[in-house]
Amino acid sequence: MLPSPVRSLKSLSTTVRSPKVLRTEVLAGLVVALALIPEAISFSIIAGVDPRIGLFASFTMAVTISVVGGRPAMISAATGAVALVIAPLNREHGFGYLVAAVILGGLFQIVLGALGIARLMRFVPRSVMVGFVNALAILIFMAQVPEMHDVPWAVYPLIAGGLALMVFFPKLTRVVPAPLVSIAILTAITVGAAIAVPTVGDKGALPSSLPVPGLPDVPFTLDTLTTIAPYALAMALVGLMESLMTAKLVDEITDTRSSKTRESVGQGIANVVTGFFGGMGGCAMIGQTMINVRVSGARTRLSTFLAGAFLMVLCIVFGPVVSDIPMAALVAVMVMVSVGTFDWHSIAPGTLRRMPLGETGVMVITVACVVATHNLAIGVVVGTVTAMVVFARRVARVAQVTSVTDPEGGSVLYAVTGELFFASSNELVTRFDYAGDPDRVVIDLSATHIWDASSVAALDAITAKYAQRGKTVEIIGLNQDSAHLHGTLSGELAAGQ
């Protein structure tokens, strides 16, 4: 089998041979590149670095991940979540330490990816995923609000016009992405009519040359390592969480599967490369990914590669033209992305009536945490833990014990149904009549499963309580896994009896 990067390059060449796919991927990459510019500049400001640092990071992240990443068509670039994590390090120790942390964070991601951290994604329930998507849509919209506050009145009709173009233009043709048409028309109007509105150029200076590789300007000592390691680990975890959640979302949208392990390792490689080129690091960008996949219809790595390549071309070659793009045009694009990303079905009255209250609660908690902290990773962790608690409470109530006494009074049969684990087995001991039962007690576990040591300890405690009264207990019906666990631990958990 070909190595992953080689297969990626072969898939790019296959795309080039398909004119229709090529057109879609090229135009999608161009739209994403235009949307990346103000975002990268804004995230640079959050991190406290020169705007060019964010643009360089977006360029190197997108180009690198297009080859080494696991999810085709997903966009990785400088992000707000990573900027928030590393901003204190830059503020307290300087830019060199920030770059060193990005490189170390990338190495952490490579190691975590190789260890299989991506497999943890299977523990993220659907309700958390829906909350993640809805919170994302809200954050995308909230990020546009400052661009609509305290601005010239002309901004508002421009935004409305941009939204109208993106709604109605696809009814005429889908050959050219509606966001690209909207950006071009609004730019032509503002430049031609000399309308004074905020533009991309107002966000910061665009780079005039490509980034140059080099080592971070820090002392290579143990003190430096201990200083940057906590920030690097936090960046690695936040970046992986957002990237894997985004990959899972794109998998669902495109009805395809991707390698989450390769994506994890790829994110690490991209961050290492970005660090050596003096970038601020990053991860998957959900908003730009939605533009690429859902709005523009891209499906291959070519669009990701071109998004990064076009970003530098637009900045270096067409900097003056790009600087004239009104922010209103990009705000309209992102508002449309926000509306399209939100799962409106999840809050429909009919859905809410049918959905279990616990599931809805998990979704709401996930949304609330993400919106309150502006950190998607925190929301996902809190939502997942909440879902586990809800699940544990629900399953704990499922375990039932019923008894049937032998007509002759010589024995009693207890049938246990449901799952036995720490939450349900704690109450199991109270379900037996130790004083009133006959001398022989049979416990049938054929309709249950023993999951942990707590359940074995509970069964040992039941046996001990009967033994104190001179009665015998026989446990029957254990499946293979339960029998193995019970046989291994029974009698060895005296502290739990």
Coordinates of C-alpha atoms in Angstrom, one line a residue:
M1 CA 0.0 0.0 0.0
L2 CA 1.2 3.5 -0.8
P3 CA 2.2 5.8 2.1
S4 CA -0.5 8.2 3.1
P5 CA 1.1 11.4 1.7
V6 CA 1.8 9.6 -1.6
R7 CA -1.9 8.5 -1.9
S8 CA -2.9 12.1 -1.1
L9 CA -0.8 13.4 -4.0
K10 CA -2.2 10.8 -6.3
S11 CA -5.8 11.8 -5.3
L12 CA -4.9 15.5 -6.1
S13 CA -3.7 14.5 -9.6
T14 CA -6.9 12.5 -10.1
T15 CA -8.9 15.6 -9.3
V16 CA -7.0 17.7 -11.8
R17 CA -8.1 15.3 -14.6
S18 CA -11.8 15.9 -13.8
P19 CA -12.8 19.3 -15.2
K20 CA -16.0 19.6 -13.3
V21 CA -14.5 18.6 -10.0
L22 CA -11.5 20.8 -10.7
R23 CA -13.7 23.8 -11.2
T24 CA -15.6 23.2 -8.0
E25 CA -12.4 22.7 -6.0
V26 CA -10.7 25.7 -7.4
L27 CA -13.6 28.1 -6.8
A28 CA -14.2 26.6 -3.3
G29 CA -10.5 27.2 -2.4
L30 CA -10.7 30.8 -3.6
V31 CA -13.9 31.5 -1.5
V32 CA -12.3 30.0 1.5
A33 CA -9.1 31.9 1.0
L34 CA -11.0 35.2 0.9
A35 CA -12.9 34.2 4.1
L36 CA -9.6 33.2 5.8
I37 CA -8.0 36.6 5.6
P38 CA -10.0 38.6 8.1
E39 CA -10.3 35.6 10.4
A40 CA -6.6 35.0 10.5
I41 CA -5.9 38.7 11.2
S42 CA -8.5 38.7 14.0
F43 CA -7.0 35.6 15.6
S44 CA -3.5 37.2 15.4
I45 CA -4.8 40.2 17.4
I46 CA -6.2 37.8 20.0
A47 CA -2.8 36.1 20.3
G48 CA -1.1 39.4 20.4
V49 CA 1.0 38.9 17.3
D50 CA 1.5 40.7 14.0
P51 CA -1.4 39.9 11.6
R52 CA 1.1 38.4 9.1
I53 CA 1.8 35.6 11.7
G54 CA -1.8 34.4 11.5
L55 CA -1.8 34.6 7.7
F56 CA 1.4 32.6 7.5
A57 CA 0.0 30.0 9.9
S58 CA -3.2 29.7 7.8
F59 CA -1.1 29.2 4.7
T60 CA 1.2 26.5 6.1
M61 CA -1.5 24.7 8.0
A62 CA -3.8 24.4 5.0
V63 CA -1.1 23.4 2.5
T64 CA 0.5 20.8 4.9
I65 CA -2.8 19.3 6.1
S66 CA -4.0 18.9 2.5
V67 CA -1.2 16.2 2.1
V68 CA -0.9 14.6 5.6
G69 CA -4.4 15.0 7.0
G70 CA -7.0 12.3 7.2
R71 CA -10.2 14.2 6.3
P72 CA -10.3 15.5 2.7
A73 CA -11.9 19.0 2.1
M74 CA -11.5 20.0 5.7
I75 CA -9.8 23.4 6.3
S76 CA -7.2 23.9 8.9
A77 CA -5.7 27.3 9.7
A78 CA -5.1 29.7 12.5
T79 CA -8.0 29.5 15.0
G80 CA -9.4 31.5 17.9
A81 CA -9.3 28.6 20.3
V82 CA -5.5 28.1 19.8
A83 CA -5.0 31.8 19.9
L84 CA -6.7 32.0 23.3
V85 CA -4.5 29.2 24.7
I86 CA -1.1 30.6 23.6
A87 CA -1.9 34.4 24.1
P88 CA -0.7 34.4 27.8
L89 CA 2.6 32.7 26.8
N90 CA 3.3 35.4 24.1
R91 CA 2.3 38.2 26.5
E92 CA 4.4 37.0 29.4
H93 CA 7.5 35.5 27.6
G94 CA 7.5 36.7 24.1
F95 CA 7.0 35.5 20.5
G96 CA 9.9 33.1 20.5
Y97 CA 8.3 31.1 23.3
L98 CA 5.0 31.1 21.4
V99 CA 6.6 29.5 18.3
A100 CA 8.4 26.9 20.4
A101 CA 5.1 26.0 22.1
V102 CA 3.5 25.6 18.7
I103 CA 6.2 23.1 17.6
L104 CA 6.0 21.2 20.9
G105 CA 2.2 21.2 20.7
G106 CA 2.5 19.6 17.3
L107 CA 4.8 17.0 18.6
F108 CA 2.3 16.2 21.4
Q109 CA -0.4 15.8 18.8
I110 CA 1.7 13.4 16.8
V111 CA 2.3 11.3 19.9
L112 CA -1.3 11.4 21.0
G113 CA -2.5 10.6 17.5
A114 CA -0.2 7.6 17.3
L115 CA -1.4 6.4 20.8
G116 CA -5.0 6.3 19.4
I117 CA -6.6 9.3 21.1
A118 CA -9.0 9.6 18.1
R119 CA -10.7 6.4 19.3
L120 CA -12.1 8.5 22.2
M121 CA -14.4 10.2 19.7
R122 CA -16.8 7.2 19.8
F123 CA -17.7 8.2 23.4
V124 CA -19.1 11.5 22.1
P125 CA -22.9 11.0 22.0
R126 CA -25.2 12.4 19.3
S127 CA -26.7 15.0 21.6
V128 CA -23.3 16.5 22.3
M129 CA -22.6 16.5 18.6
V130 CA -25.8 18.4 17.9
G131 CA -25.0 20.8 20.7
F132 CA -21.5 21.3 19.3
V133 CA -22.9 22.1 15.8
N134 CA -25.5 24.5 17.2
A135 CA -23.0 26.2 19.5
L136 CA -20.7 26.6 16.5
A137 CA -23.4 28.3 14.5
I138 CA -24.1 30.7 17.4
L139 CA -20.4 31.5 17.8
I140 CA -20.0 32.1 14.1
F141 CA -22.9 34.6 14.2
M142 CA -21.7 36.3 17.4
A143 CA -18.3 36.8 15.8
Q144 CA -20.0 38.9 13.1
V145 CA -21.8 41.2 15.5
P146 CA -18.9 43.5 16.2
E147 CA -18.6 44.1 12.4
M148 CA -22.3 45.3 12.5
H149 CA -21.9 47.6 15.5
D150 CA -21.0 51.3 15.3
V151 CA -20.4 51.2 11.5
P152 CA -21.6 53.4 8.6
W153 CA -25.2 52.9 7.7
A154 CA -24.2 51.6 4.2
V155 CA -22.9 48.4 5.9
Y156 CA -26.4 47.2 6.6
P157 CA -27.8 47.3 3.0
L158 CA -24.6 45.7 1.8
I159 CA -25.0 42.8 4.2
A160 CA -28.6 42.4 3.2
G161 CA -27.7 42.5 -0.5
G162 CA -25.0 39.9 0.1
L163 CA -27.4 37.6 1.8
A164 CA -30.0 38.1 -1.0
L165 CA -27.4 37.2 -3.6
M166 CA -26.4 34.0 -1.8
V167 CA -30.1 33.0 -1.4
F168 CA -31.2 33.7 -5.0
F169 CA -28.1 33.3 -7.2
P170 CA -28.0 29.5 -6.8
K171 CA -31.5 29.4 -8.3
L172 CA -29.9 30.7 -11.6
T173 CA -26.7 28.7 -11.6
R174 CA -24.4 26.8 -9.4
V175 CA -21.4 26.9 -11.7
V176 CA -19.9 29.7 -9.6
P177 CA -20.2 29.6 -5.8
A178 CA -22.7 32.2 -4.6
P179 CA -20.4 33.5 -1.9
L180 CA -17.7 34.4 -4.5
V181 CA -20.3 36.2 -6.6
S182 CA -21.5 38.1 -3.6
I183 CA -18.0 39.2 -2.6
A184 CA -17.1 40.3 -6.1
I185 CA -20.4 42.3 -6.6
L186 CA -20.2 44.0 -3.3
T187 CA -16.6 44.9 -3.7
A188 CA -17.3 46.3 -7.2
I189 CA -20.2 48.4 -5.8
T190 CA -18.2 49.8 -2.9
V191 CA -15.1 50.6 -5.0
G192 CA -17.1 51.9 -7.9
A193 CA -19.4 54.2 -5.9
A194 CA -16.6 55.1 -3.4
I195 CA -18.7 54.0 -0.5
A196 CA -16.7 54.4 2.8
V197 CA -17.2 51.2 4.8
P198 CA -14.8 49.0 6.8
T199 CA -12.6 46.8 4.5
V200 CA -10.2 43.9 4.9
G201 CA -7.3 46.3 4.7
D202 CA -8.6 48.0 7.9
K203 CA -7.9 44.8 9.8
G204 CA -4.2 44.9 9.4
A205 CA -1.3 44.9 6.9
L206 CA -1.1 41.9 4.5
P207 CA 2.2 40.1 4.0
S208 CA 4.3 41.0 1.0
S209 CA 6.5 37.9 0.9
L210 CA 6.4 34.2 1.7
P211 CA 7.4 33.1 5.2
V212 CA 10.9 31.9 5.8
P213 CA 11.7 28.8 7.9
G214 CA 13.8 29.1 11.0
L215 CA 14.3 28.0 14.6
P216 CA 12.4 29.7 17.5
D217 CA 14.5 32.4 19.2
V218 CA 14.6 30.8 22.7
P219 CA 17.2 29.3 24.9
F220 CA 17.2 25.5 24.4
T221 CA 17.1 24.7 28.2
L222 CA 15.0 22.7 30.6
D223 CA 13.5 25.9 31.9
T224 CA 12.2 26.8 28.5
L225 CA 10.7 23.3 28.2
T226 CA 8.9 23.5 31.5
T227 CA 7.6 27.0 30.6
I228 CA 6.1 26.1 27.2
A229 CA 5.0 22.5 28.0
P230 CA 1.7 23.3 29.7
Y231 CA 0.7 25.7 27.0
A232 CA 1.8 23.2 24.3
L233 CA -0.2 20.4 25.8
A234 CA -3.3 22.6 26.2
M235 CA -3.0 23.7 22.6
A236 CA -2.6 20.1 21.4
L237 CA -5.7 18.9 23.3
V238 CA -7.9 21.8 22.2
G239 CA -6.7 21.6 18.6
L240 CA -7.3 17.8 18.4
M241 CA -10.7 18.1 20.0
E242 CA -11.9 20.7 17.5
S243 CA -10.3 19.0 14.6
L244 CA -11.7 15.6 15.3
M245 CA -15.2 17.0 16.0
T246 CA -15.0 18.9 12.7
A247 CA -13.9 15.8 10.9
K248 CA -16.8 13.8 12.3
L249 CA -19.2 16.5 11.2
V250 CA -17.8 16.5 7.7
D251 CA -18.0 12.7 7.6
E252 CA -21.8 13.0 8.3
I253 CA -22.3 15.8 5.8
T254 CA -20.5 13.9 3.0
D255 CA -21.6 10.4 4.0
T256 CA -17.9 9.3 3.9
R257 CA -15.5 8.0 6.5
S258 CA -12.1 9.4 7.3
S259 CA -9.1 8.3 9.3
K260 CA -9.2 10.2 12.6
T261 CA -5.8 8.8 13.7
R262 CA -4.2 10.1 10.5
E263 CA -6.0 13.4 11.0
S264 CA -4.6 13.6 14.6
V265 CA -1.1 12.9 13.4
G266 CA -1.5 15.2 10.4
Q267 CA -2.6 18.1 12.7
G268 CA 0.6 17.6 14.6
I269 CA 2.8 17.6 11.5
A270 CA 1.0 20.7 10.2
N271 CA 1.6 22.5 13.5
V272 CA 5.3 21.5 13.6
V273 CA 5.7 22.9 10.1
T274 CA 3.8 26.0 11.0
G275 CA 6.0 26.6 14.0
F276 CA 9.2 26.3 12.0
F277 CA 7.8 28.9 9.6
G278 CA 7.1 31.3 12.4
G279 CA 3.3 30.7 12.5
M280 CA 1.0 30.8 15.5
G281 CA -0.4 27.3 15.1
G282 CA -3.9 26.2 14.5
C283 CA -6.4 23.4 13.9
A284 CA -9.5 22.7 11.9
M285 CA -11.7 25.7 11.2
I286 CA -15.3 24.8 11.3
G287 CA -16.7 27.9 9.7
Q288 CA -14.4 27.8 6.7
T289 CA -14.8 24.1 6.4
M290 CA -18.6 24.6 6.2
I291 CA -18.0 27.2 3.4
N292 CA -15.8 24.7 1.6
V293 CA -17.9 21.6 2.0
R294 CA -21.5 22.6 2.5
V295 CA -21.7 26.0 0.6
S296 CA -19.2 25.4 -2.2
G297 CA -19.5 21.6 -2.6
A298 CA -15.8 20.7 -2.3
R299 CA -15.0 17.1 -1.5
T300 CA -11.2 16.7 -2.2
R301 CA -7.8 17.7 -0.8
L302 CA -7.3 20.1 -3.7
S303 CA -9.7 22.7 -2.3
T304 CA -7.8 22.6 1.1
F305 CA -4.4 23.0 -0.7
L306 CA -5.7 25.8 -2.9
A307 CA -7.2 27.6 0.0
G308 CA -3.8 28.0 1.5
A309 CA -2.1 28.7 -1.8
F310 CA -4.7 31.3 -2.9
L311 CA -4.4 32.9 0.6
M312 CA -0.7 33.8 -0.1
V313 CA -1.3 34.7 -3.7
L314 CA -4.1 37.1 -2.7
C315 CA -2.0 38.7 0.0
I316 CA 1.2 39.0 -1.9
V317 CA 0.1 39.5 -5.5
F318 CA -3.4 41.0 -5.1
G319 CA -2.9 42.7 -1.7
P320 CA -4.3 46.1 -2.8
V321 CA -7.4 44.5 -4.4
V322 CA -8.1 42.2 -1.4
S323 CA -7.7 45.1 1.0
D324 CA -10.6 46.8 -0.7
I325 CA -13.0 43.9 -0.1
P326 CA -15.7 45.3 2.3
M327 CA -16.1 43.4 5.5
A328 CA -19.8 43.5 4.9
A329 CA -19.4 41.0 2.1
L330 CA -17.5 38.5 4.4
V331 CA -20.0 39.1 7.2
A332 CA -22.8 38.2 4.9
V333 CA -21.0 35.0 3.9
M334 CA -20.4 34.0 7.5
V335 CA -24.0 34.8 8.6
M336 CA -25.2 32.5 5.8
V337 CA -22.8 29.8 7.0
S338 CA -24.2 30.3 10.5
V339 CA -27.7 29.8 9.4
G340 CA -26.8 26.8 7.3
T341 CA -24.8 25.2 10.1
F342 CA -27.4 25.4 12.8
D343 CA -29.5 22.2 13.2
W344 CA -33.0 23.7 13.1
H345 CA -34.6 20.3 13.3
S346 CA -33.1 19.8 16.7
I347 CA -35.2 22.6 18.2
A348 CA -38.4 21.9 16.3
P349 CA -41.4 21.5 18.7
G350 CA -42.1 18.0 17.4
T351 CA -38.5 16.9 17.9
L352 CA -38.4 18.3 21.4
R353 CA -41.6 16.5 22.3
R354 CA -40.3 13.2 21.2
M355 CA -36.7 13.6 22.4
P356 CA -36.0 12.3 26.0
L357 CA -35.5 15.1 28.4
G358 CA -32.0 14.0 29.3
E359 CA -30.9 14.2 25.6
T360 CA -32.3 17.7 25.2
G361 CA -30.6 18.7 28.5
V362 CA -27.2 17.5 27.3
M363 CA -27.6 19.4 24.1
V364 CA -28.5 22.6 25.9
I365 CA -25.7 22.2 28.4
T366 CA -23.2 21.7 25.6
V367 CA -24.4 24.8 23.8
A368 CA -24.4 26.9 27.0
C369 CA -20.8 25.9 27.9
V370 CA -19.5 26.6 24.5
V371 CA -21.2 29.9 24.1
A372 CA -20.2 31.0 27.7
T373 CA -16.5 30.0 27.3
H374 CA -16.1 30.5 23.6
N375 CA -14.3 27.2 23.7
L376 CA -15.7 24.3 21.8
A377 CA -13.5 21.8 23.5
I378 CA -14.7 22.7 27.0
G379 CA -18.3 22.4 25.8
V380 CA -17.8 19.0 24.3
V381 CA -16.0 17.7 27.5
V382 CA -18.8 19.0 29.8
G383 CA -21.5 17.8 27.5
T384 CA -20.0 14.3 27.2
V385 CA -19.6 14.0 31.0
T386 CA -23.2 15.1 31.5
A387 CA -24.4 12.6 28.9
M388 CA -22.5 9.8 30.8
V389 CA -24.1 10.8 34.1
V390 CA -27.5 10.8 32.5
F391 CA -26.8 7.4 30.9
A392 CA -25.6 6.0 34.2
R393 CA -28.7 7.2 36.1
R394 CA -30.9 5.7 33.4
V395 CA -29.2 2.3 33.3
A396 CA -28.9 2.2 37.0
R397 CA -32.7 2.2 37.3
V398 CA -33.0 -0.6 34.7
A399 CA -31.6 -3.3 37.0
Q400 CA -34.5 -5.3 38.5
V401 CA -34.7 -8.2 40.9
T402 CA -37.7 -10.6 41.0
S403 CA -38.1 -13.7 43.2
V404 CA -39.9 -17.0 42.9
T405 CA -40.1 -19.3 45.9
D406 CA -40.2 -23.1 45.5
P407 CA -43.7 -24.3 46.4
E408 CA -42.1 -26.7 48.9
G409 CA -40.3 -23.9 50.5
G410 CA -36.8 -25.4 50.1
S411 CA -35.3 -22.7 47.8
V412 CA -35.9 -19.3 46.2
L413 CA -34.9 -18.2 42.7
Y414 CA -33.9 -14.5 42.2
A415 CA -33.9 -13.4 38.5
V416 CA -31.8 -10.2 37.9
T417 CA -32.3 -8.2 34.7
G418 CA -30.5 -5.1 33.5
E419 CA -26.9 -4.1 33.6
L420 CA -24.8 -4.5 36.7
F421 CA -22.1 -1.8 37.2
F422 CA -21.1 0.5 40.0
A423 CA -24.3 2.7 39.8
S424 CA -26.8 -0.2 39.7
S425 CA -25.0 -2.8 41.9
N426 CA -24.9 -0.5 44.9
E427 CA -28.6 -1.0 45.4
L428 CA -28.5 -4.7 44.5
V429 CA -27.6 -5.8 48.1
T430 CA -30.9 -4.3 49.4
R431 CA -33.1 -6.4 47.1
F432 CA -32.9 -9.7 49.0
D433 CA -34.7 -11.1 52.0
Y434 CA -31.8 -12.5 53.9
A435 CA -33.8 -13.4 57.1
G436 CA -36.9 -14.7 55.4
D437 CA -35.5 -16.7 52.5
P438 CA -35.1 -20.5 52.7
D439 CA -31.7 -22.2 53.1
R440 CA -31.0 -22.5 49.4
V441 CA -30.9 -19.3 47.3
V442 CA -30.3 -19.3 43.5
I443 CA -29.4 -16.0 41.7
D444 CA -30.0 -16.2 38.0
L445 CA -27.9 -13.7 36.1
S446 CA -28.6 -14.9 32.5
A447 CA -30.5 -11.7 31.7
T448 CA -27.7 -9.4 32.9
H449 CA -24.0 -8.6 32.4
I450 CA -21.4 -7.9 35.1
W451 CA -19.3 -4.9 34.0
D452 CA -17.0 -4.1 36.9
A453 CA -15.5 -5.0 40.3
S454 CA -18.3 -3.1 42.1
S455 CA -20.8 -5.7 40.9
V456 CA -18.6 -8.6 41.9
A457 CA -18.2 -7.1 45.3
A458 CA -22.0 -6.7 45.6
L459 CA -22.5 -10.4 44.8
D460 CA -19.8 -11.3 47.3
A461 CA -21.6 -9.2 49.9
I462 CA -24.9 -10.9 49.2
T463 CA -23.3 -14.4 49.5
A464 CA -21.7 -13.3 52.8
K465 CA -24.9 -12.1 54.3
Y466 CA -26.7 -15.4 53.5
A467 CA -23.7 -17.3 54.8
Q468 CA -23.9 -15.5 58.1
R469 CA -27.3 -17.1 58.5
G470 CA -26.2 -20.6 57.4
K471 CA -27.7 -20.4 54.0
T472 CA -26.1 -21.2 50.6
V473 CA -26.1 -19.2 47.4
E474 CA -25.7 -20.5 43.9
I475 CA -25.1 -18.0 41.1
I476 CA -26.2 -19.3 37.6
G477 CA -26.5 -18.0 34.1
L478 CA -23.3 -16.0 33.8
N479 CA -22.2 -15.3 30.3
Q480 CA -18.6 -15.9 29.3
D481 CA -17.2 -12.4 30.1
S482 CA -19.2 -12.1 33.3
A483 CA -18.1 -15.5 34.5
H484 CA -14.5 -14.7 33.8
L485 CA -14.7 -11.4 35.7
H486 CA -16.6 -13.0 38.6
G487 CA -14.2 -15.9 38.8
T488 CA -11.2 -13.7 38.8
L489 CA -12.4 -11.2 41.5
S490 CA -14.8 -13.1 43.6
G491 CA -13.4 -13.5 47.2
E492 CA -10.6 -11.1 46.5
L493 CA -12.6 -7.9 47.3
A494 CA -12.9 -8.1 51.0
A495 CA -12.9 -4.3 51.4
G496 CA -16.1 -4.2 49.3
Q497 CA -18.0 -6.8 51.3

